[in-house]
XYZ file of C-alpha atoms in Angstrom:
723
model
C 141.782 134.702 119.479
C 143.272 136.316 116.429
C 140.755 137.641 113.892
C 140.703 136.220 110.387
C 141.383 138.898 107.778
C 139.992 138.280 104.297
C 141.817 139.821 101.345
C 142.431 139.027 97.711
C 146.034 137.910 98.034
C 146.429 134.502 96.417
C 149.024 133.554 99.014
C 146.668 134.266 101.916
C 145.585 131.233 103.965
C 141.919 132.254 103.729
C 141.910 133.528 100.150
C 139.305 130.908 99.245
C 136.753 132.809 101.385
C 137.226 135.934 99.273
C 134.510 136.768 96.755
C 137.243 137.146 94.137
C 138.846 133.736 94.658
C 139.174 131.600 91.551
C 136.537 128.977 92.395
C 133.986 128.675 89.573
C 130.549 127.331 90.470
C 127.158 126.820 88.849
C 124.057 128.667 90.008
C 120.809 129.568 88.290
C 121.720 127.524 85.235
C 124.960 129.431 84.566
C 128.610 128.888 85.440
C 130.203 131.786 87.326
C 133.979 132.402 87.547
C 133.716 134.020 90.990
C 131.167 135.098 93.581
C 131.803 138.704 92.541
C 130.765 137.926 88.944
C 127.493 136.456 90.187
C 126.628 139.319 92.576
C 127.360 142.076 90.082
C 125.472 140.343 87.251
C 122.306 140.170 89.375
C 122.104 143.953 89.078
C 121.446 143.542 85.344
C 119.041 140.559 85.156
C 117.099 140.631 81.898
C 119.613 142.787 80.063
C 122.546 142.121 77.737
C 124.856 143.449 80.446
C 124.064 140.327 82.570
C 125.870 137.995 80.164
C 128.671 140.496 79.521
C 129.531 140.612 83.226
C 129.380 136.809 83.547
C 131.994 136.486 80.794
C 134.381 139.170 82.077
C 137.943 137.947 82.614
C 138.526 139.228 86.144
C 136.329 139.843 89.193
C 137.716 143.385 89.360
C 136.190 144.110 85.915
C 132.859 142.699 87.060
C 132.960 144.740 90.249
C 133.680 147.942 88.345
C 130.838 147.249 85.901
C 128.313 147.178 88.728
C 129.731 149.819 91.014
C 127.430 152.529 92.304
C 124.372 150.330 91.683
C 122.383 148.957 94.619
C 121.212 145.340 94.776
C 117.763 145.181 96.324
C 118.028 141.578 97.549
C 121.719 141.633 98.362
C 121.485 139.322 101.376
C 119.669 136.582 99.458
C 121.913 136.880 96.411
C 125.161 136.840 98.384
C 124.130 133.923 100.585
C 123.058 131.874 97.532
C 126.424 132.446 95.861
C 128.467 131.584 98.948
C 126.420 128.436 99.613
C 126.822 127.348 95.978
C 130.553 127.893 96.304
C 130.708 125.739 99.447
C 128.599 123.011 97.837
C 131.090 122.896 94.963
C 134.217 122.954 97.131
C 133.912 120.979 100.401
C 137.486 121.963 101.247
C 136.351 125.596 101.545
C 133.653 124.533 104.011
C 136.316 122.672 106.001
C 138.371 125.862 106.013
C 135.372 127.903 107.190
C 134.489 125.469 109.989
C 138.085 125.515 111.119
C 137.670 129.241 111.943
C 135.295 128.339 114.789
C 135.144 131.025 117.468
C 137.224 133.534 115.523
C 135.903 136.779 114.087
C 136.030 137.103 110.298
C 136.978 140.546 108.962
C 136.851 141.710 105.332
C 139.919 143.879 104.687
C 138.198 145.575 101.734
C 135.145 146.512 103.829
C 136.395 147.351 107.362
C 133.372 149.511 108.247
C 130.408 147.330 107.252
C 132.237 143.980 107.058
C 129.405 142.474 105.021
C 131.391 139.459 103.811
C 132.528 138.671 107.358
C 128.903 138.842 108.467
C 127.751 136.467 105.717
C 130.484 133.934 106.412
C 129.793 134.042 110.156
C 126.088 133.477 109.522
C 126.773 130.544 107.164
C 129.337 129.089 109.566
C 126.659 129.116 112.273
C 124.217 127.342 109.928
C 126.601 124.446 109.456
C 127.649 124.349 113.095
C 123.983 124.087 114.106
C 123.579 120.868 112.137
C 123.108 118.216 114.799
C 125.565 115.368 114.580
C 124.609 111.864 115.648
C 125.257 110.780 119.214
C 127.546 108.041 117.915
C 129.620 110.572 115.965
C 130.659 112.171 119.279
C 132.434 115.251 117.893
C 131.705 117.604 114.951
C 135.266 117.085 113.727
C 134.366 113.427 113.064
C 132.020 114.514 110.261
C 133.557 115.243 106.867
C 132.798 118.539 105.149
C 131.225 116.735 102.207
C 128.746 115.138 104.610
C 127.928 118.482 106.209
C 127.102 119.720 102.719
C 124.826 116.733 102.033
C 123.078 117.291 105.362
C 122.699 121.002 104.732
C 121.012 120.363 101.375
C 118.470 118.019 102.932
C 117.868 120.355 105.864
C 117.053 123.192 103.444
C 114.324 120.978 101.927
C 113.014 119.620 105.217
C 112.613 123.071 106.718
C 110.089 123.877 104.007
C 107.788 121.092 105.167
C 104.919 121.641 107.617
C 105.262 120.394 111.194
C 102.819 117.570 110.360
C 105.430 116.034 108.072
C 107.345 115.176 111.228
C 104.573 114.755 113.792
C 102.670 112.421 111.429
C 105.598 110.712 109.768
C 105.003 106.967 109.690
C 107.327 105.493 107.066
C 111.038 106.265 107.006
C 112.365 103.884 104.362
C 116.085 103.471 103.815
C 115.420 101.559 100.601
C 112.716 100.670 98.084
C 112.305 97.670 95.862
C 112.348 94.010 96.821
C 113.784 90.824 95.370
C 111.209 88.576 97.044
C 108.303 89.488 94.742
C 105.618 88.421 97.226
C 102.166 88.868 95.743
C 100.651 90.007 99.038
C 102.864 93.106 99.044
C 100.901 96.327 99.300
C 102.805 97.904 96.415
C 104.129 96.914 93.011
C 107.697 97.026 94.280
C 110.400 96.876 91.639
C 113.128 94.261 91.516
C 115.783 96.969 91.333
C 116.645 98.031 94.873
C 117.603 101.624 95.687
C 119.299 101.611 99.062
C 120.923 104.150 101.396
C 124.496 103.221 102.191
C 125.746 103.795 105.729
C 127.059 107.272 104.936
C 123.734 108.263 103.440
C 121.846 106.828 106.397
C 123.924 108.908 108.810
C 123.353 112.064 106.781
C 119.595 111.558 106.626
C 119.279 110.948 110.358
C 121.421 113.994 111.132
C 119.271 116.203 108.903
C 116.066 114.788 110.379
C 117.372 115.278 113.907
C 118.196 118.912 113.202
C 114.850 119.868 111.678
C 112.705 117.576 113.829
C 113.967 119.386 116.930
C 112.865 122.690 115.427
C 109.451 121.363 114.350
C 108.812 119.690 117.715
C 109.226 123.077 119.364
C 106.413 124.434 117.188
C 103.986 121.563 117.793
C 101.253 121.854 120.378
C 99.527 118.903 122.007
C 95.748 118.412 122.090
C 95.781 120.192 125.440
C 97.425 123.227 123.835
C 100.817 122.741 125.459
C 104.121 122.791 123.585
C 105.213 119.249 122.803
C 108.856 120.246 123.311
C 109.628 123.211 125.537
C 110.874 125.918 123.128
C 112.804 127.627 125.903
C 114.604 124.503 127.048
C 118.113 123.373 126.139
C 118.648 122.422 122.531
C 122.200 121.587 121.593
C 125.759 121.988 122.653
C 128.491 121.236 120.133
C 125.900 119.670 117.807
C 124.774 117.010 120.293
C 122.070 116.787 122.934
C 122.799 118.249 126.341
C 123.502 115.483 128.859
C 120.369 116.596 130.702
C 118.188 116.802 127.584
C 115.005 114.771 128.090
C 113.546 113.272 124.945
C 109.778 113.912 124.672
C 107.460 110.998 125.400
C 107.079 109.875 121.776
C 110.366 111.159 120.402
C 110.859 113.624 117.567
C 108.900 111.810 114.830
C 105.391 110.397 114.618
C 104.244 111.915 117.899
C 101.091 113.342 116.326
C 99.817 109.969 115.058
C 97.723 109.447 118.160
C 95.446 106.848 116.526
C 98.295 104.699 115.249
C 101.301 103.945 117.422
C 102.782 107.369 118.164
C 106.561 107.360 118.372
C 106.922 104.192 116.270
C 108.529 104.437 112.838
C 108.044 101.904 110.044
C 111.095 101.343 107.801
C 109.064 99.302 105.298
C 106.116 99.686 102.950
C 107.064 98.050 99.659
C 110.318 96.472 100.800
C 111.518 93.752 103.168
C 113.547 95.509 105.829
C 115.233 92.355 107.152
C 117.681 92.300 104.226
C 118.722 95.953 104.622
C 122.406 95.632 105.602
C 122.410 98.625 107.983
C 119.222 97.876 109.896
C 121.118 97.723 113.206
C 122.478 101.230 112.704
C 119.049 102.439 111.576
C 117.516 101.214 114.836
C 120.376 102.725 116.860
C 120.063 106.172 115.246
C 116.268 106.101 115.550
C 116.551 105.494 119.291
C 119.566 107.631 120.196
C 118.949 110.615 117.966
C 115.196 110.722 117.375
C 113.853 108.954 120.455
C 111.583 106.620 118.461
C 111.183 102.866 118.233
C 111.182 100.808 115.049
C 108.637 98.250 113.887
C 110.021 95.348 111.816
C 108.224 93.158 109.312
C 109.704 90.479 107.096
C 109.092 87.323 105.119
C 112.476 86.154 106.386
C 116.023 85.963 105.120
C 118.502 83.231 104.282
C 120.339 81.667 107.205
C 123.318 81.298 104.830
C 123.916 85.060 104.780
C 126.360 85.349 107.683
C 126.486 89.157 107.435
C 122.710 89.485 107.809
C 122.622 86.882 110.550
C 125.276 88.698 112.574
C 123.324 91.949 112.203
C 120.063 90.396 113.422
C 121.878 88.748 116.329
C 123.259 92.129 117.368
C 119.799 93.715 117.175
C 118.513 91.119 119.632
C 121.562 91.496 121.832
C 121.795 95.290 122.001
C 118.502 96.855 120.868
C 115.640 95.028 122.564
C 114.371 98.309 124.015
C 114.528 100.084 120.672
C 112.278 97.765 118.647
C 108.517 98.156 118.997
C 107.644 94.855 117.367
C 108.532 92.223 114.802
C 106.212 90.361 112.446
C 107.174 87.337 110.370
C 104.839 86.811 107.422
C 104.634 83.242 106.195
C 103.292 83.081 102.695
C 103.255 80.601 99.818
C 104.651 83.331 97.606
C 108.158 83.337 99.042
C 110.126 80.118 99.246
C 113.475 81.848 98.960
C 115.417 83.609 96.266
C 113.764 83.010 92.884
C 112.015 79.962 94.374
C 115.335 78.095 94.267
C 115.085 77.012 97.883
C 113.456 73.701 98.696
C 110.573 73.455 101.156
C 112.920 72.024 103.785
C 115.410 74.814 103.233
C 112.662 77.411 103.537
C 111.485 75.738 106.745
C 114.990 75.992 108.192
C 115.121 79.690 107.247
C 111.793 80.285 109.014
C 113.020 78.403 112.070
C 116.221 80.440 112.070
C 114.316 83.778 112.003
C 112.036 82.589 114.813
C 115.013 81.468 116.911
C 116.955 84.658 116.223
C 114.083 86.918 117.305
C 112.980 84.813 120.273
C 114.838 87.124 122.715
C 112.922 90.134 121.360
C 109.584 88.320 121.403
C 110.232 87.097 124.949
C 111.084 90.678 125.907
C 108.047 92.294 124.272
C 105.650 89.371 124.855
C 103.630 87.897 121.959
C 101.137 90.187 120.271
C 100.135 91.412 116.838
C 101.867 94.708 117.618
C 104.831 93.229 119.472
C 105.813 89.802 118.158
C 103.807 87.480 115.934
C 103.744 85.167 112.957
C 101.192 86.180 110.366
C 99.848 83.932 107.619
C 98.984 85.473 104.264
C 97.285 82.934 102.031
C 96.544 82.933 98.349
C 92.921 84.032 97.787
C 90.328 81.301 97.373
C 88.195 82.660 94.574
C 86.436 81.676 91.394
C 85.660 84.114 88.609
C 84.046 84.147 85.173
C 81.070 82.282 86.593
C 77.350 82.562 85.893
C 75.223 84.297 88.520
C 71.685 82.809 88.721
C 68.804 84.381 90.587
C 65.051 83.748 90.929
C 62.041 83.858 93.246
C 60.456 80.465 93.936
C 56.793 79.640 94.279
C 56.826 80.726 97.932
C 58.424 84.087 97.084
C 61.734 82.992 98.538
C 64.769 84.651 97.004
C 67.219 82.121 95.549
C 70.627 82.953 94.074
C 73.567 80.798 93.085
C 77.132 81.176 91.853
C 79.705 78.411 91.480
C 79.166 75.682 94.118
C 77.007 77.923 96.356
C 73.290 78.610 96.543
C 71.480 80.941 98.940
C 67.743 80.670 99.690
C 65.972 83.206 101.916
C 64.250 81.699 104.953
C 61.391 84.228 104.712
C 59.484 85.727 101.835
C 61.779 87.948 99.841
C 62.232 91.518 101.036
C 64.301 94.237 99.374
C 67.898 94.527 100.603
C 69.147 97.802 102.003
C 72.850 98.535 101.507
C 75.161 97.910 104.429
C 78.390 99.697 105.237
C 81.509 98.932 107.245
C 82.967 101.309 109.786
C 85.636 101.012 112.450
C 85.356 102.491 115.928
C 88.121 104.137 117.936
C 89.104 100.744 119.355
C 89.643 99.464 115.769
C 86.621 97.184 116.054
C 84.688 96.473 112.865
C 80.944 97.140 112.672
C 78.325 96.577 109.980
C 75.871 99.420 109.566
C 72.812 97.795 108.028
C 70.477 94.875 108.423
C 71.226 91.408 107.178
C 68.676 88.839 106.080
C 68.475 85.186 107.037
C 69.303 82.680 104.295
C 70.098 79.013 104.023
C 73.426 78.483 102.258
C 73.990 75.202 100.419
C 77.405 74.152 99.133
C 77.694 71.465 96.482
C 79.551 70.983 93.219
C 76.254 69.789 91.736
C 75.127 73.424 91.724
C 77.759 74.499 89.220
C 75.877 73.594 86.037
C 72.274 73.970 87.176
C 70.089 76.177 84.983
C 68.205 79.017 86.629
C 64.779 77.442 86.166
C 65.985 74.241 87.871
C 67.642 75.989 90.783
C 64.839 75.725 93.366
C 64.285 72.041 92.698
C 68.012 71.301 92.894
C 68.325 73.136 96.199
C 65.439 71.144 97.690
C 67.003 67.914 96.481
C 70.455 68.772 97.834
C 69.052 69.438 101.287
C 68.243 65.738 101.494
C 71.677 64.552 100.357
C 74.457 63.839 102.823
C 77.288 65.190 100.693
C 75.836 68.717 100.464
C 76.913 71.129 103.183
C 74.346 73.624 104.461
C 73.978 76.169 107.240
C 71.928 79.217 108.108
C 73.694 82.504 107.440
C 73.165 86.251 107.516
C 73.430 87.928 104.120
C 74.203 91.633 103.644
C 74.233 93.783 100.534
C 77.437 95.803 100.085
C 78.690 97.997 97.283
C 82.128 98.902 96.012
C 83.280 100.990 93.079
C 82.338 98.239 90.620
C 78.807 97.663 91.946
C 76.884 95.680 94.540
C 77.884 92.334 96.003
C 76.558 90.045 98.743
C 78.459 89.313 101.934
C 77.728 86.190 103.985
C 78.510 86.272 107.730
C 81.108 89.044 107.311
C 81.939 89.398 111.017
C 84.362 87.304 113.040
C 82.499 84.896 115.327
C 83.697 83.262 118.508
C 84.116 79.941 116.689
C 85.899 81.459 113.729
C 85.555 83.252 110.418
C 83.173 81.776 107.836
C 82.622 84.680 105.441
C 81.849 84.329 101.739
C 81.266 87.000 99.098
C 79.189 86.655 95.928
C 79.539 89.051 93.005
C 76.802 89.444 90.377
C 77.858 90.949 87.041
C 77.673 94.734 86.651
C 78.687 97.243 83.999
C 82.221 97.394 85.473
C 82.276 93.757 86.573
C 81.312 91.827 83.450
C 81.682 88.364 84.953
C 80.285 86.912 88.180
C 82.356 85.227 90.842
C 82.819 84.386 94.492
C 85.512 84.799 97.148
C 85.707 82.366 100.039
C 87.029 84.311 103.056
C 86.617 81.394 105.461
C 89.772 81.024 107.579
C 90.189 77.283 107.538
C 93.331 77.187 109.668
C 91.946 79.539 112.337
C 88.646 77.687 112.453
C 90.434 74.367 112.924
C 92.581 75.811 115.733
C 89.487 77.066 117.538
C 87.670 73.784 116.999
C 90.516 71.827 118.560
C 90.745 74.249 121.498
C 87.013 73.779 122.134
C 87.600 70.028 122.230
C 90.078 70.766 125.002
C 87.558 72.855 126.907
C 88.759 76.302 125.761
C 85.650 78.082 124.469
C 87.029 81.634 124.239
C 88.681 82.036 120.847
C 91.352 84.199 122.455
C 91.894 81.777 125.316
C 95.366 80.350 125.841
C 96.279 76.663 125.753
C 99.255 76.553 128.100
C 99.095 72.785 128.540
C 99.407 72.137 124.794
C 101.838 69.472 123.639
C 103.358 68.774 120.244
C 100.873 65.916 119.983
C 98.113 68.547 120.181
C 99.793 70.435 117.352
C 99.966 67.279 115.234
C 96.340 66.486 116.044
C 95.303 69.960 114.857
C 97.081 69.476 111.542
C 95.335 66.115 111.135
C 92.011 67.772 111.965
C 92.651 70.279 109.181
C 93.416 67.430 106.792
C 90.177 65.752 107.804
C 88.249 68.988 107.210
C 89.725 69.225 103.719
C 88.720 65.625 102.980
C 85.167 66.328 104.128
C 85.055 69.486 102.055
C 85.982 67.522 98.936
C 82.547 65.864 98.874
C 80.822 69.204 98.307
C 83.450 71.637 96.982
C 86.469 70.032 95.375
C 87.970 73.391 94.411
C 88.010 74.561 98.044
C 89.305 71.196 99.241
C 92.198 71.324 96.776
C 92.971 74.837 97.989
C 93.181 73.793 101.652
C 95.346 70.818 100.764
C 97.711 72.752 98.473
C 97.810 76.270 99.943
C 97.200 75.941 103.677
C 98.220 72.553 105.026
C 101.841 72.623 103.700
C 102.475 76.021 105.302
C 100.958 74.962 108.621
C 103.065 71.797 108.692
C 106.160 73.828 107.888
C 105.303 76.341 110.612
C 104.763 73.665 113.259
C 108.124 72.073 112.473
C 109.854 75.493 112.485
C 108.359 76.376 115.893
C 109.670 73.126 117.342
C 113.132 73.636 115.817
C 113.293 77.250 117.060
C 112.638 76.251 120.664
C 109.130 77.653 121.147
C 106.584 75.992 123.393
C 103.716 74.236 121.541
C 101.294 76.665 123.212
C 102.532 79.342 120.792
C 100.904 77.388 117.969
C 97.505 77.995 119.616
C 98.176 81.511 120.897
C 95.875 83.981 119.103
C 98.243 86.887 119.687
C 101.202 85.048 118.159
C 99.881 82.690 115.481
C 97.721 84.987 113.370
C 95.631 83.798 110.436
C 94.806 87.047 108.629
C 93.057 85.254 105.790
C 93.884 85.728 102.141
C 95.750 88.572 100.529
C 93.768 91.619 99.402
C 93.343 93.370 96.072
C 96.500 95.429 96.484
C 99.513 95.986 94.253
C 100.708 92.891 92.409
C 97.924 90.823 93.968
C 95.548 92.491 91.511
C 96.485 89.726 89.073
C 94.547 87.347 91.306
C 91.449 89.553 91.393
C 91.414 91.192 87.973
C 88.219 89.472 86.797
C 86.339 90.696 89.881
C 87.804 94.216 90.117
C 88.336 96.946 87.549
C 91.591 98.089 89.180
C 93.857 97.479 92.194
C 93.012 98.832 95.661
C 89.232 98.481 95.345
C 88.034 96.787 98.560
C 86.397 93.518 97.519
C 85.312 92.247 100.924
C 83.944 93.769 104.146
C 87.160 92.791 105.902
C 89.146 94.773 103.358
C 86.761 97.692 103.878
C 87.719 97.543 107.558
C 91.259 98.580 106.732
C 91.134 100.293 103.363
C 87.581 101.557 102.904
C 86.403 105.138 103.136
C 85.227 104.535 106.712
C 87.999 102.090 107.606
C 90.854 102.233 110.073
C 93.244 104.025 107.722
C 90.692 106.696 106.872
C 90.222 107.328 110.582
C 93.934 107.997 110.872
C 93.541 110.803 108.340
C 96.963 111.318 106.835
C 100.470 110.042 107.083
C 103.825 111.184 105.786
C 106.589 109.147 104.248
C 110.252 109.847 103.596
C 111.898 107.265 101.409
C 114.724 106.581 99.044
C 113.455 106.566 95.479
C 114.799 106.579 91.931
C 114.327 109.860 90.144
C 113.164 110.393 86.588
C 110.535 112.303 84.694
C 108.368 109.204 84.374
C 105.203 108.704 86.397
C 106.145 109.518 89.976
C 104.041 106.675 91.332
C 106.319 104.237 89.530
C 109.544 105.831 90.726
C 108.316 106.167 94.304
C 108.106 102.399 94.722
C 111.297 101.524 92.904
C 109.460 100.086 89.942
C 111.701 99.004 87.095
C 112.631 102.270 85.477
C 115.317 102.327 82.813
C 115.346 106.120 82.649
C 116.134 106.588 86.334
C 119.893 106.634 86.760
C 120.140 108.621 90.002
C 118.626 108.395 93.419
C 116.618 110.869 95.434
C 114.683 111.250 98.627
C 110.936 111.046 98.149
C 108.803 113.067 100.541
C 105.076 112.484 100.290
C 101.864 112.950 102.191
C 99.169 110.344 101.796
C 95.515 111.062 102.383
C 94.580 107.661 103.763
C 90.941 108.048 102.794
C 92.101 107.861 99.163
C 93.364 104.289 99.459
C 90.173 102.839 98.027
C 89.726 105.702 95.571
C 93.138 105.439 93.942
C 93.686 107.472 90.807
C 96.576 108.290 88.526
C 98.816 109.438 91.365
C 98.000 106.628 93.734
C 97.148 107.738 97.257
C 99.625 110.591 97.739
C 98.333 114.140 97.379
C 101.732 115.783 98.025
C 104.896 114.344 96.509
C 108.323 115.796 95.869
C 111.800 114.478 95.085
C 114.977 115.805 96.672
C 118.301 114.984 94.952
C 120.486 112.851 97.197
C 123.675 110.862 96.792
C 124.999 107.944 98.848
C 122.381 105.628 97.319
C 123.453 102.200 96.099
C 121.595 100.318 93.378
C 121.168 96.552 93.406
C 119.991 94.923 90.191
C 118.240 91.581 89.857
C 121.612 89.994 89.127
C 122.773 91.107 92.585
C 119.785 89.557 94.289
C 121.128 86.148 95.174
C 124.224 87.543 96.879
C 122.172 90.287 98.574
C 119.689 87.808 100.074
C 121.663 84.596 100.483
C 125.189 85.991 100.697
C 128.429 84.707 99.212
C 128.721 80.953 99.234
């Protein structure tokens, strides 16, 4: 092949690669007429001569001004200038890449050929950027995209290997139009979203650096995760005989939490991302990982979204690790415009669409399930009453509840929640036996009349009572009492009572009883199924209807002792369960799915996270404080997330100089007019500690283009589609 000779002739085909070519660029805060101006000026940093050289008319003048002076960091300076020149002029990069396989010779420096060396080195850098499998050939990638990928790669290479081995969230967009209160973040209503070009560039950059990092990572046994001597790439794609490591190139070090599975959501609903199919394809083909999906649903009227989800189920069953549909009273469609029947049809459509995937993966909380997130059943700004009766029994009351110790009062010792390696919850501490009475007559009883009222209520039919185990817990705001905090074989019956403290000025109570789950289990026991996880294969739709009627009956019974709780079951739970039953039938599922513990999942009420803090603000001084033992299981200092240690997240985010926590979740931010990539590490033990910077202890923004912005006014078309 003929060598490429670089000279300063304007008519030369490769003149643009000359250091003297007329291609101004910006670097270090200054504009430079040529590469020569920049290199020579670096010999005079901190002097008046620096600016004089920058302003010289010709590169020859600049070169003469610096002749006979050595530049200590010549390699770094020259590379920086040439890269800046390429970033400014993609056509020059295209010219450079077109020289593939040909030697580059500098006519002005035939002995050392420094410029030829630099250009060859930079050409190799760009040629070593891994293209996507679907792109097939390097020539199918535009020079401007190579530049975007190169910029991201430069940033990613500075990250530790853990940023890849422990990556959990790879979000192509932030922000959400749904505004569900159970969301774990205060997601903004302005969506920042990677377009398809941006998605391809991010996956290419990740593929390139993840391969390098995987070669550095050692397993627990001390072996290399990816053989560093094995084949890497050929023409920017995997060798045909390349074998992807067991858990792919991302998330393989998260051994306690689904290694090799990537989550494209955190404070967004991924089902409305228009390029989700391509995201799943690139994740599988180029990174060897599977994708976990979670959604509150999407409109069946959006034909574009529907076609995308159909294609996912048709072509990518083996590339999706699981799908979860959350049914919540907080999302009845765009801006709550949809009717209940319309929302039901949307739910049925999602269930029918993803039935092939669920049949393929089999039902399970990690594979395919429907999860209920209910509004919290709580009362706040109550009076907490406490006394010791004549028999030294401890009596306390708040709202419609009273607790009386069955033995003479003994001091409580604090209990703690921890989670074992199997993610099972345990209470460290000893509970005490109490009799719990529930009656609306307790609401206005004075403290000195409490014992007498309790004794009287025990003789009345309308009061509900049972023996319980009471534990003393403590969160950041002070102590609270937990009643029967553990799941039992016949259901979940937990309550929490909060006395006032310095940081919790008003008393209150949270009812964590799972009324739907308990009714399901009760009906299954009537049918001879005593194991709460037991299946009910012979179930009919009549059984489903009977269960709903049983829940209605339970609410009616509850009304005689606790009208507030009865109203809650009737308004917040029963309508969703009826809707769900009808949607299951419409979507073609067997009635047994209604009773299947691995598919129909009652997770209880939402927690004190993100926007949900508005529900809890009179019982908590800030968001993210665990208010119940069950929340401690996931978010406490000894909970499941703390056991995981740390996780990494790469996400689209708006960029501004405002509080980074706000920009990282797409919160409404009028000062942010450009997008970026957010890279952050979260110390999961900090979830319940919080602080000004949220949970992340490392956070940086990387400028990035190819990000589209959807405002609230775009929301209806984005979710529902054009009508």
